[in-house]
Amino acid sequence: TFESQDAMIVMDSRGHILRANRAFTQLFGFEPDEIVGSDLDFLYANVHDETWQQDMRQALRHNGHWSGEVACLRKSGDEFPCWHRITSVSDDRGQVTHFVGAYADISDRKESEERIRKLAFFDPLTNLPNRTLFMDRFQQALVSVRRTQSSLALAFMDLDGFKAVNDTHGHAAGDFLLEALSEKMKACLREDDTLARLGGDEFLLLL
């Protein structure tokens, strides 16, 4: 079981690594003799604070296991998202003697989730927010201006003569025009403003 497809390590009761399987070496790039005796800190990117470690230790004490997404580091220094599981192993008296850790690279899953998120909320041609995301930001902006007694501006814009561009130069030229225009408009806006594409040559501005 230890030499499974999952990257696995065995630790003593203090959390020091005793063994690592071949899948671990393939995933992280470390040979077992490079990491035996170490704790797990060198495997994690500097995005996890002490609170995360405390939650993990508390879950191990109360439930005997913990799992969650962490940002891991390969030996090369490359960062990747990882699903991490730790399980405690106890003796007959109930004393924890070992911990078993397992790691799975979830980069492909995260990329798929990001693609799905973009399809749901962003225009695929210009990468601008679509109608759904725009309405969400508009509702948030309304709440904010009511609370702060400030104001906002909403503008609708389309391109005159855009159909003629498509008809005379083709849809590829029309797409290029929309992309170029989107980049120029974004460069004119502040970080808190929103530019969205509704479809065709129609845009919405939230200022």
PDB file of C-alpha atoms in Angstrom:
ATOM      1  CA  THR A   1       0.000   0.000   0.000  1.00  0.00           C
ATOM      2  CA  PHE A   2       2.865   2.352   0.822  1.00  0.00           C
ATOM      3  CA  GLU A   3       4.258   2.003  -2.712  1.00  0.00           C
ATOM      4  CA  SER A   4       0.991   3.166  -4.260  1.00  0.00           C
ATOM      5  CA  GLN A   5       0.483   5.866  -6.883  1.00  0.00           C
ATOM      6  CA  ASP A   6      -0.053   8.455  -4.137  1.00  0.00           C
ATOM      7  CA  ALA A   7       2.961  10.341  -2.825  1.00  0.00           C
ATOM      8  CA  MET A   8       3.271   9.146   0.775  1.00  0.00           C
ATOM      9  CA  ILE A   9       5.481   9.692   3.802  1.00  0.00           C
ATOM     10  CA  VAL A  10       5.611   8.160   7.275  1.00  0.00           C
ATOM     11  CA  MET A  11       6.498  10.387  10.234  1.00  0.00           C
ATOM     12  CA  ASP A  12       7.219   9.733  13.894  1.00  0.00           C
ATOM     13  CA  SER A  13       5.025  11.144  16.668  1.00  0.00           C
ATOM     14  CA  ARG A  14       6.937  14.463  16.560  1.00  0.00           C
ATOM     15  CA  GLY A  15       6.253  14.914  12.853  1.00  0.00           C
ATOM     16  CA  HIS A  16       9.745  14.037  11.602  1.00  0.00           C
ATOM     17  CA  ILE A  17       9.916  12.099   8.338  1.00  0.00           C
ATOM     18  CA  LEU A  18      10.954   8.457   8.581  1.00  0.00           C
ATOM     19  CA  ARG A  19      10.176   7.160   5.098  1.00  0.00           C
ATOM     20  CA  ALA A  20       9.035   8.388   1.688  1.00  0.00           C
ATOM     21  CA  ASN A  21       7.817   6.273  -1.222  1.00  0.00           C
ATOM     22  CA  ARG A  22       8.824   6.430  -4.887  1.00  0.00           C
ATOM     23  CA  ALA A  23       5.721   8.424  -5.856  1.00  0.00           C
ATOM     24  CA  PHE A  24       6.788  11.111  -3.364  1.00  0.00           C
ATOM     25  CA  THR A  25      10.215  11.347  -5.018  1.00  0.00           C
ATOM     26  CA  GLN A  26       8.574  11.637  -8.446  1.00  0.00           C
ATOM     27  CA  LEU A  27       6.185  14.356  -7.271  1.00  0.00           C
ATOM     28  CA  PHE A  28       8.536  16.503  -5.201  1.00  0.00           C
ATOM     29  CA  GLY A  29      11.974  15.634  -6.596  1.00  0.00           C
ATOM     30  CA  PHE A  30      13.490  14.839  -3.176  1.00  0.00           C
ATOM     31  CA  GLU A  31      15.230  11.515  -2.578  1.00  0.00           C
ATOM     32  CA  PRO A  32      14.283   9.852   0.723  1.00  0.00           C
ATOM     33  CA  ASP A  33      17.759  10.294   2.238  1.00  0.00           C
ATOM     34  CA  GLU A  34      17.484  14.065   1.625  1.00  0.00           C
ATOM     35  CA  ILE A  35      14.412  14.479   3.816  1.00  0.00           C
ATOM     36  CA  VAL A  36      14.539  11.758   6.499  1.00  0.00           C
ATOM     37  CA  GLY A  37      14.588  13.454   9.909  1.00  0.00           C
ATOM     38  CA  SER A  38      13.069  16.711   8.620  1.00  0.00           C
ATOM     39  CA  ASP A  39       9.660  18.134   9.464  1.00  0.00           C
ATOM     40  CA  LEU A  40       7.186  19.126   6.747  1.00  0.00           C
ATOM     41  CA  ASP A  41       7.781  22.879   6.621  1.00  0.00           C
ATOM     42  CA  PHE A  42      10.129  22.720   3.627  1.00  0.00           C
ATOM     43  CA  LEU A  43       7.337  21.227   1.494  1.00  0.00           C
ATOM     44  CA  TYR A  44       4.993  24.203   1.845  1.00  0.00           C
ATOM     45  CA  ALA A  45       5.061  27.573   0.113  1.00  0.00           C
ATOM     46  CA  ASN A  46       5.131  30.666   2.316  1.00  0.00           C
ATOM     47  CA  VAL A  47       1.402  31.264   1.975  1.00  0.00           C
ATOM     48  CA  HIS A  48       0.288  29.260   5.006  1.00  0.00           C
ATOM     49  CA  ASP A  49       0.297  30.981   8.363  1.00  0.00           C
ATOM     50  CA  GLU A  50       0.475  29.599  11.885  1.00  0.00           C
ATOM     51  CA  THR A  51      -3.351  29.481  12.085  1.00  0.00           C
ATOM     52  CA  TRP A  52      -3.462  26.845   9.333  1.00  0.00           C
ATOM     53  CA  GLN A  53      -0.927  24.673  11.171  1.00  0.00           C
ATOM     54  CA  GLN A  54      -2.845  25.039  14.428  1.00  0.00           C
ATOM     55  CA  ASP A  55      -6.077  23.955  12.721  1.00  0.00           C
ATOM     56  CA  MET A  56      -4.306  20.912  11.277  1.00  0.00           C
ATOM     57  CA  ARG A  57      -2.853  19.891  14.658  1.00  0.00           C
ATOM     58  CA  GLN A  58      -6.214  20.377  16.358  1.00  0.00           C
ATOM     59  CA  ALA A  59      -7.973  18.207  13.769  1.00  0.00           C
ATOM     60  CA  LEU A  60      -5.349  15.474  14.230  1.00  0.00           C
ATOM     61  CA  ARG A  61      -5.793  15.557  18.020  1.00  0.00           C
ATOM     62  CA  HIS A  62      -9.577  15.418  17.920  1.00  0.00           C
ATOM     63  CA  ASN A  63     -10.322  13.388  14.776  1.00  0.00           C
ATOM     64  CA  GLY A  64      -7.105  11.538  14.029  1.00  0.00           C
ATOM     65  CA  HIS A  65      -6.980  12.898  10.486  1.00  0.00           C
ATOM     66  CA  TRP A  66      -6.873  16.112   8.487  1.00  0.00           C
ATOM     67  CA  SER A  67      -7.151  16.912   4.779  1.00  0.00           C
ATOM     68  CA  GLY A  68      -7.096  20.077   2.741  1.00  0.00           C
ATOM     69  CA  GLU A  69      -5.581  22.020  -0.126  1.00  0.00           C
ATOM     70  CA  VAL A  70      -2.073  23.395   0.373  1.00  0.00           C
ATOM     71  CA  ALA A  71       0.487  25.160  -1.800  1.00  0.00           C
ATOM     72  CA  CYS A  72       3.498  22.847  -2.064  1.00  0.00           C
ATOM     73  CA  LEU A  73       7.048  23.316  -3.326  1.00  0.00           C
ATOM     74  CA  ARG A  74       9.070  20.942  -5.468  1.00  0.00           C
ATOM     75  CA  LYS A  75      12.817  20.609  -4.968  1.00  0.00           C
ATOM     76  CA  SER A  76      13.223  22.870  -8.006  1.00  0.00           C
ATOM     77  CA  GLY A  77      11.315  25.637  -6.186  1.00  0.00           C
ATOM     78  CA  ASP A  78       8.233  25.342  -8.397  1.00  0.00           C
ATOM     79  CA  GLU A  79       4.977  25.885  -6.530  1.00  0.00           C
ATOM     80  CA  PHE A  80       1.913  23.727  -7.211  1.00  0.00           C
ATOM     81  CA  PRO A  81      -1.496  23.103  -5.584  1.00  0.00           C
ATOM     82  CA  CYS A  82      -1.713  19.879  -3.648  1.00  0.00           C
ATOM     83  CA  TRP A  83      -4.404  17.919  -1.812  1.00  0.00           C
ATOM     84  CA  HIS A  84      -2.801  16.833   1.442  1.00  0.00           C
ATOM     85  CA  ARG A  85      -4.052  14.168   3.871  1.00  0.00           C
ATOM     86  CA  ILE A  86      -2.537  13.309   7.242  1.00  0.00           C
ATOM     87  CA  THR A  87      -3.688  10.425   9.429  1.00  0.00           C
ATOM     88  CA  SER A  88      -2.431   9.568  12.918  1.00  0.00           C
ATOM     89  CA  VAL A  89      -1.553   5.994  13.883  1.00  0.00           C
ATOM     90  CA  SER A  90      -1.977   4.930  17.526  1.00  0.00           C
ATOM     91  CA  ASP A  91      -0.830   1.932  19.557  1.00  0.00           C
ATOM     92  CA  ASP A  92      -3.012  -0.318  21.728  1.00  0.00           C
ATOM     93  CA  ARG A  93      -2.963   2.251  24.541  1.00  0.00           C
ATOM     94  CA  GLY A  94      -4.206   5.013  22.262  1.00  0.00           C
ATOM     95  CA  GLN A  95      -0.889   6.832  22.110  1.00  0.00           C
ATOM     96  CA  VAL A  96       0.023   8.347  18.737  1.00  0.00           C
ATOM     97  CA  THR A  97       3.137   6.635  17.411  1.00  0.00           C
ATOM     98  CA  HIS A  98       3.218   7.749  13.771  1.00  0.00           C
ATOM     99  CA  PHE A  99       1.625   9.980  11.175  1.00  0.00           C
ATOM    100  CA  VAL A 100       1.045   9.017   7.548  1.00  0.00           C
ATOM    101  CA  GLY A 101       0.907  11.813   4.996  1.00  0.00           C
ATOM    102  CA  ALA A 102      -0.334  11.611   1.407  1.00  0.00           C
ATOM    103  CA  TYR A 103      -0.056  14.203  -1.369  1.00  0.00           C
ATOM    104  CA  ALA A 104      -1.805  14.524  -4.728  1.00  0.00           C
ATOM    105  CA  ASP A 105      -1.023  17.126  -7.400  1.00  0.00           C
ATOM    106  CA  ILE A 106      -4.319  18.882  -8.248  1.00  0.00           C
ATOM    107  CA  SER A 107      -2.905  21.332 -10.812  1.00  0.00           C
ATOM    108  CA  ASP A 108      -5.039  19.893 -13.647  1.00  0.00           C
ATOM    109  CA  ARG A 109      -8.201  20.092 -11.546  1.00  0.00           C
ATOM    110  CA  LYS A 110      -7.477  23.681 -10.525  1.00  0.00           C
ATOM    111  CA  GLU A 111      -6.846  24.669 -14.148  1.00  0.00           C
ATOM    112  CA  SER A 112     -10.134  23.047 -15.181  1.00  0.00           C
ATOM    113  CA  GLU A 113     -11.966  24.891 -12.402  1.00  0.00           C
ATOM    114  CA  GLU A 114     -10.406  28.177 -13.530  1.00  0.00           C
ATOM    115  CA  ARG A 115     -11.464  27.538 -17.145  1.00  0.00           C
ATOM    116  CA  ILE A 116     -15.016  26.790 -16.012  1.00  0.00           C
ATOM    117  CA  ARG A 117     -15.041  29.933 -13.844  1.00  0.00           C
ATOM    118  CA  LYS A 118     -13.866  32.052 -16.769  1.00  0.00           C
ATOM    119  CA  LEU A 119     -16.521  30.596 -19.053  1.00  0.00           C
ATOM    120  CA  ALA A 120     -19.158  31.420 -16.454  1.00  0.00           C
ATOM    121  CA  PHE A 121     -18.064  34.991 -15.674  1.00  0.00           C
ATOM    122  CA  PHE A 122     -15.825  36.291 -18.467  1.00  0.00           C
ATOM    123  CA  ASP A 123     -16.209  36.991 -22.167  1.00  0.00           C
ATOM    124  CA  PRO A 124     -13.990  34.467 -24.006  1.00  0.00           C
ATOM    125  CA  LEU A 125     -12.884  36.933 -26.723  1.00  0.00           C
ATOM    126  CA  THR A 126     -11.930  40.010 -24.696  1.00  0.00           C
ATOM    127  CA  ASN A 127     -11.556  38.405 -21.250  1.00  0.00           C
ATOM    128  CA  LEU A 128     -13.776  41.179 -19.891  1.00  0.00           C
ATOM    129  CA  PRO A 129     -16.485  40.445 -17.301  1.00  0.00           C
ATOM    130  CA  ASN A 130     -19.696  39.200 -18.896  1.00  0.00           C
ATOM    131  CA  ARG A 131     -23.262  40.214 -18.029  1.00  0.00           C
ATOM    132  CA  THR A 132     -23.444  37.851 -15.025  1.00  0.00           C
ATOM    133  CA  LEU A 133     -20.283  39.145 -13.367  1.00  0.00           C
ATOM    134  CA  PHE A 134     -21.160  42.743 -14.220  1.00  0.00           C
ATOM    135  CA  MET A 135     -24.541  42.481 -12.484  1.00  0.00           C
ATOM    136  CA  ASP A 136     -22.890  41.017  -9.409  1.00  0.00           C
ATOM    137  CA  ARG A 137     -20.390  43.905  -9.246  1.00  0.00           C
ATOM    138  CA  PHE A 138     -23.204  46.382  -9.907  1.00  0.00           C
ATOM    139  CA  GLN A 139     -25.186  45.071  -6.931  1.00  0.00           C
ATOM    140  CA  GLN A 140     -22.097  45.319  -4.716  1.00  0.00           C
ATOM    141  CA  ALA A 141     -21.466  48.858  -5.927  1.00  0.00           C
ATOM    142  CA  LEU A 142     -25.060  49.863  -5.118  1.00  0.00           C
ATOM    143  CA  VAL A 143     -24.676  48.583  -1.554  1.00  0.00           C
ATOM    144  CA  SER A 144     -21.412  50.496  -1.203  1.00  0.00           C
ATOM    145  CA  VAL A 145     -22.720  53.844  -2.489  1.00  0.00           C
ATOM    146  CA  ARG A 146     -25.809  53.634  -0.299  1.00  0.00           C
ATOM    147  CA  ARG A 147     -23.655  52.983   2.750  1.00  0.00           C
ATOM    148  CA  THR A 148     -21.128  55.735   1.990  1.00  0.00           C
ATOM    149  CA  GLN A 149     -23.626  58.216   0.478  1.00  0.00           C
ATOM    150  CA  SER A 150     -21.442  58.418  -2.636  1.00  0.00           C
ATOM    151  CA  SER A 151     -22.367  57.988  -6.293  1.00  0.00           C
ATOM    152  CA  LEU A 152     -21.607  55.857  -9.312  1.00  0.00           C
ATOM    153  CA  ALA A 153     -21.943  56.203 -13.063  1.00  0.00           C
ATOM    154  CA  LEU A 154     -23.306  53.602 -15.456  1.00  0.00           C
ATOM    155  CA  ALA A 155     -22.704  53.894 -19.208  1.00  0.00           C
ATOM    156  CA  PHE A 156     -23.773  51.776 -22.174  1.00  0.00           C
ATOM    157  CA  MET A 157     -21.663  51.872 -25.320  1.00  0.00           C
ATOM    158  CA  ASP A 158     -21.683  50.259 -28.729  1.00  0.00           C
ATOM    159  CA  LEU A 159     -19.580  50.744 -31.868  1.00  0.00           C
ATOM    160  CA  ASP A 160     -21.005  52.635 -34.803  1.00  0.00           C
ATOM    161  CA  GLY A 161     -20.340  50.886 -38.105  1.00  0.00           C
ATOM    162  CA  PHE A 162     -19.124  47.669 -36.523  1.00  0.00           C
ATOM    163  CA  LYS A 163     -21.272  45.512 -38.802  1.00  0.00           C
ATOM    164  CA  ALA A 164     -19.560  47.062 -41.827  1.00  0.00           C
ATOM    165  CA  VAL A 165     -16.171  45.984 -40.450  1.00  0.00           C
ATOM    166  CA  ASN A 166     -17.343  42.389 -40.188  1.00  0.00           C
ATOM    167  CA  ASP A 167     -18.997  42.475 -43.604  1.00  0.00           C
ATOM    168  CA  THR A 168     -16.075  44.012 -45.499  1.00  0.00           C
ATOM    169  CA  HIS A 169     -13.037  42.686 -43.628  1.00  0.00           C
ATOM    170  CA  GLY A 170     -14.345  39.481 -42.045  1.00  0.00           C
ATOM    171  CA  HIS A 171     -15.101  38.383 -38.473  1.00  0.00           C
ATOM    172  CA  ALA A 172     -11.414  37.934 -37.633  1.00  0.00           C
ATOM    173  CA  ALA A 173     -10.894  41.664 -38.212  1.00  0.00           C
ATOM    174  CA  GLY A 174     -13.977  42.433 -36.133  1.00  0.00           C
ATOM    175  CA  ASP A 175     -12.656  40.277 -33.292  1.00  0.00           C
ATOM    176  CA  PHE A 176      -9.274  42.016 -33.486  1.00  0.00           C
ATOM    177  CA  LEU A 177     -11.008  45.400 -33.284  1.00  0.00           C
ATOM    178  CA  LEU A 178     -13.018  44.349 -30.210  1.00  0.00           C
ATOM    179  CA  GLU A 179      -9.914  43.020 -28.446  1.00  0.00           C
ATOM    180  CA  ALA A 180      -7.878  46.128 -29.229  1.00  0.00           C
ATOM    181  CA  LEU A 181     -10.682  48.444 -28.157  1.00  0.00           C
ATOM    182  CA  SER A 182     -11.149  46.522 -24.907  1.00  0.00           C
ATOM    183  CA  GLU A 183      -7.455  46.879 -24.035  1.00  0.00           C
ATOM    184  CA  LYS A 184      -7.520  50.633 -24.755  1.00  0.00           C
ATOM    185  CA  MET A 185     -10.645  51.157 -22.668  1.00  0.00           C
ATOM    186  CA  LYS A 186      -9.275  49.127 -19.751  1.00  0.00           C
ATOM    187  CA  ALA A 187      -6.133  51.286 -19.781  1.00  0.00           C
ATOM    188  CA  CYS A 188      -8.315  54.368 -19.224  1.00  0.00           C
ATOM    189  CA  LEU A 189     -10.118  52.973 -16.185  1.00  0.00           C
ATOM    190  CA  ARG A 190      -9.268  52.886 -12.508  1.00  0.00           C
ATOM    191  CA  GLU A 191      -8.850  49.625 -10.615  1.00  0.00           C
ATOM    192  CA  ASP A 192     -12.292  49.923  -8.997  1.00  0.00           C
ATOM    193  CA  ASP A 193     -14.106  50.530 -12.306  1.00  0.00           C
ATOM    194  CA  THR A 194     -15.636  47.717 -14.333  1.00  0.00           C
ATOM    195  CA  LEU A 195     -15.793  47.316 -18.102  1.00  0.00           C
ATOM    196  CA  ALA A 196     -17.960  44.447 -19.335  1.00  0.00           C
ATOM    197  CA  ARG A 197     -18.895  43.101 -22.749  1.00  0.00           C
ATOM    198  CA  LEU A 198     -22.536  42.179 -23.171  1.00  0.00           C
ATOM    199  CA  GLY A 199     -22.024  40.610 -26.602  1.00  0.00           C
ATOM    200  CA  GLY A 200     -21.447  41.738 -30.161  1.00  0.00           C
ATOM    201  CA  ASP A 201     -20.225  45.336 -30.048  1.00  0.00           C
ATOM    202  CA  GLU A 202     -22.045  46.234 -26.817  1.00  0.00           C
ATOM    203  CA  PHE A 203     -20.172  47.235 -23.641  1.00  0.00           C
ATOM    204  CA  LEU A 204     -21.132  48.397 -20.176  1.00  0.00           C
ATOM    205  CA  LEU A 205     -19.098  50.719 -17.947  1.00  0.00           C
ATOM    206  CA  LEU A 206     -19.460  50.950 -14.177  1.00  0.00           C
ATOM    207  CA  LEU A 207     -17.542  53.947 -12.775  1.00  0.00           C
TER     208      LEU A 207
END
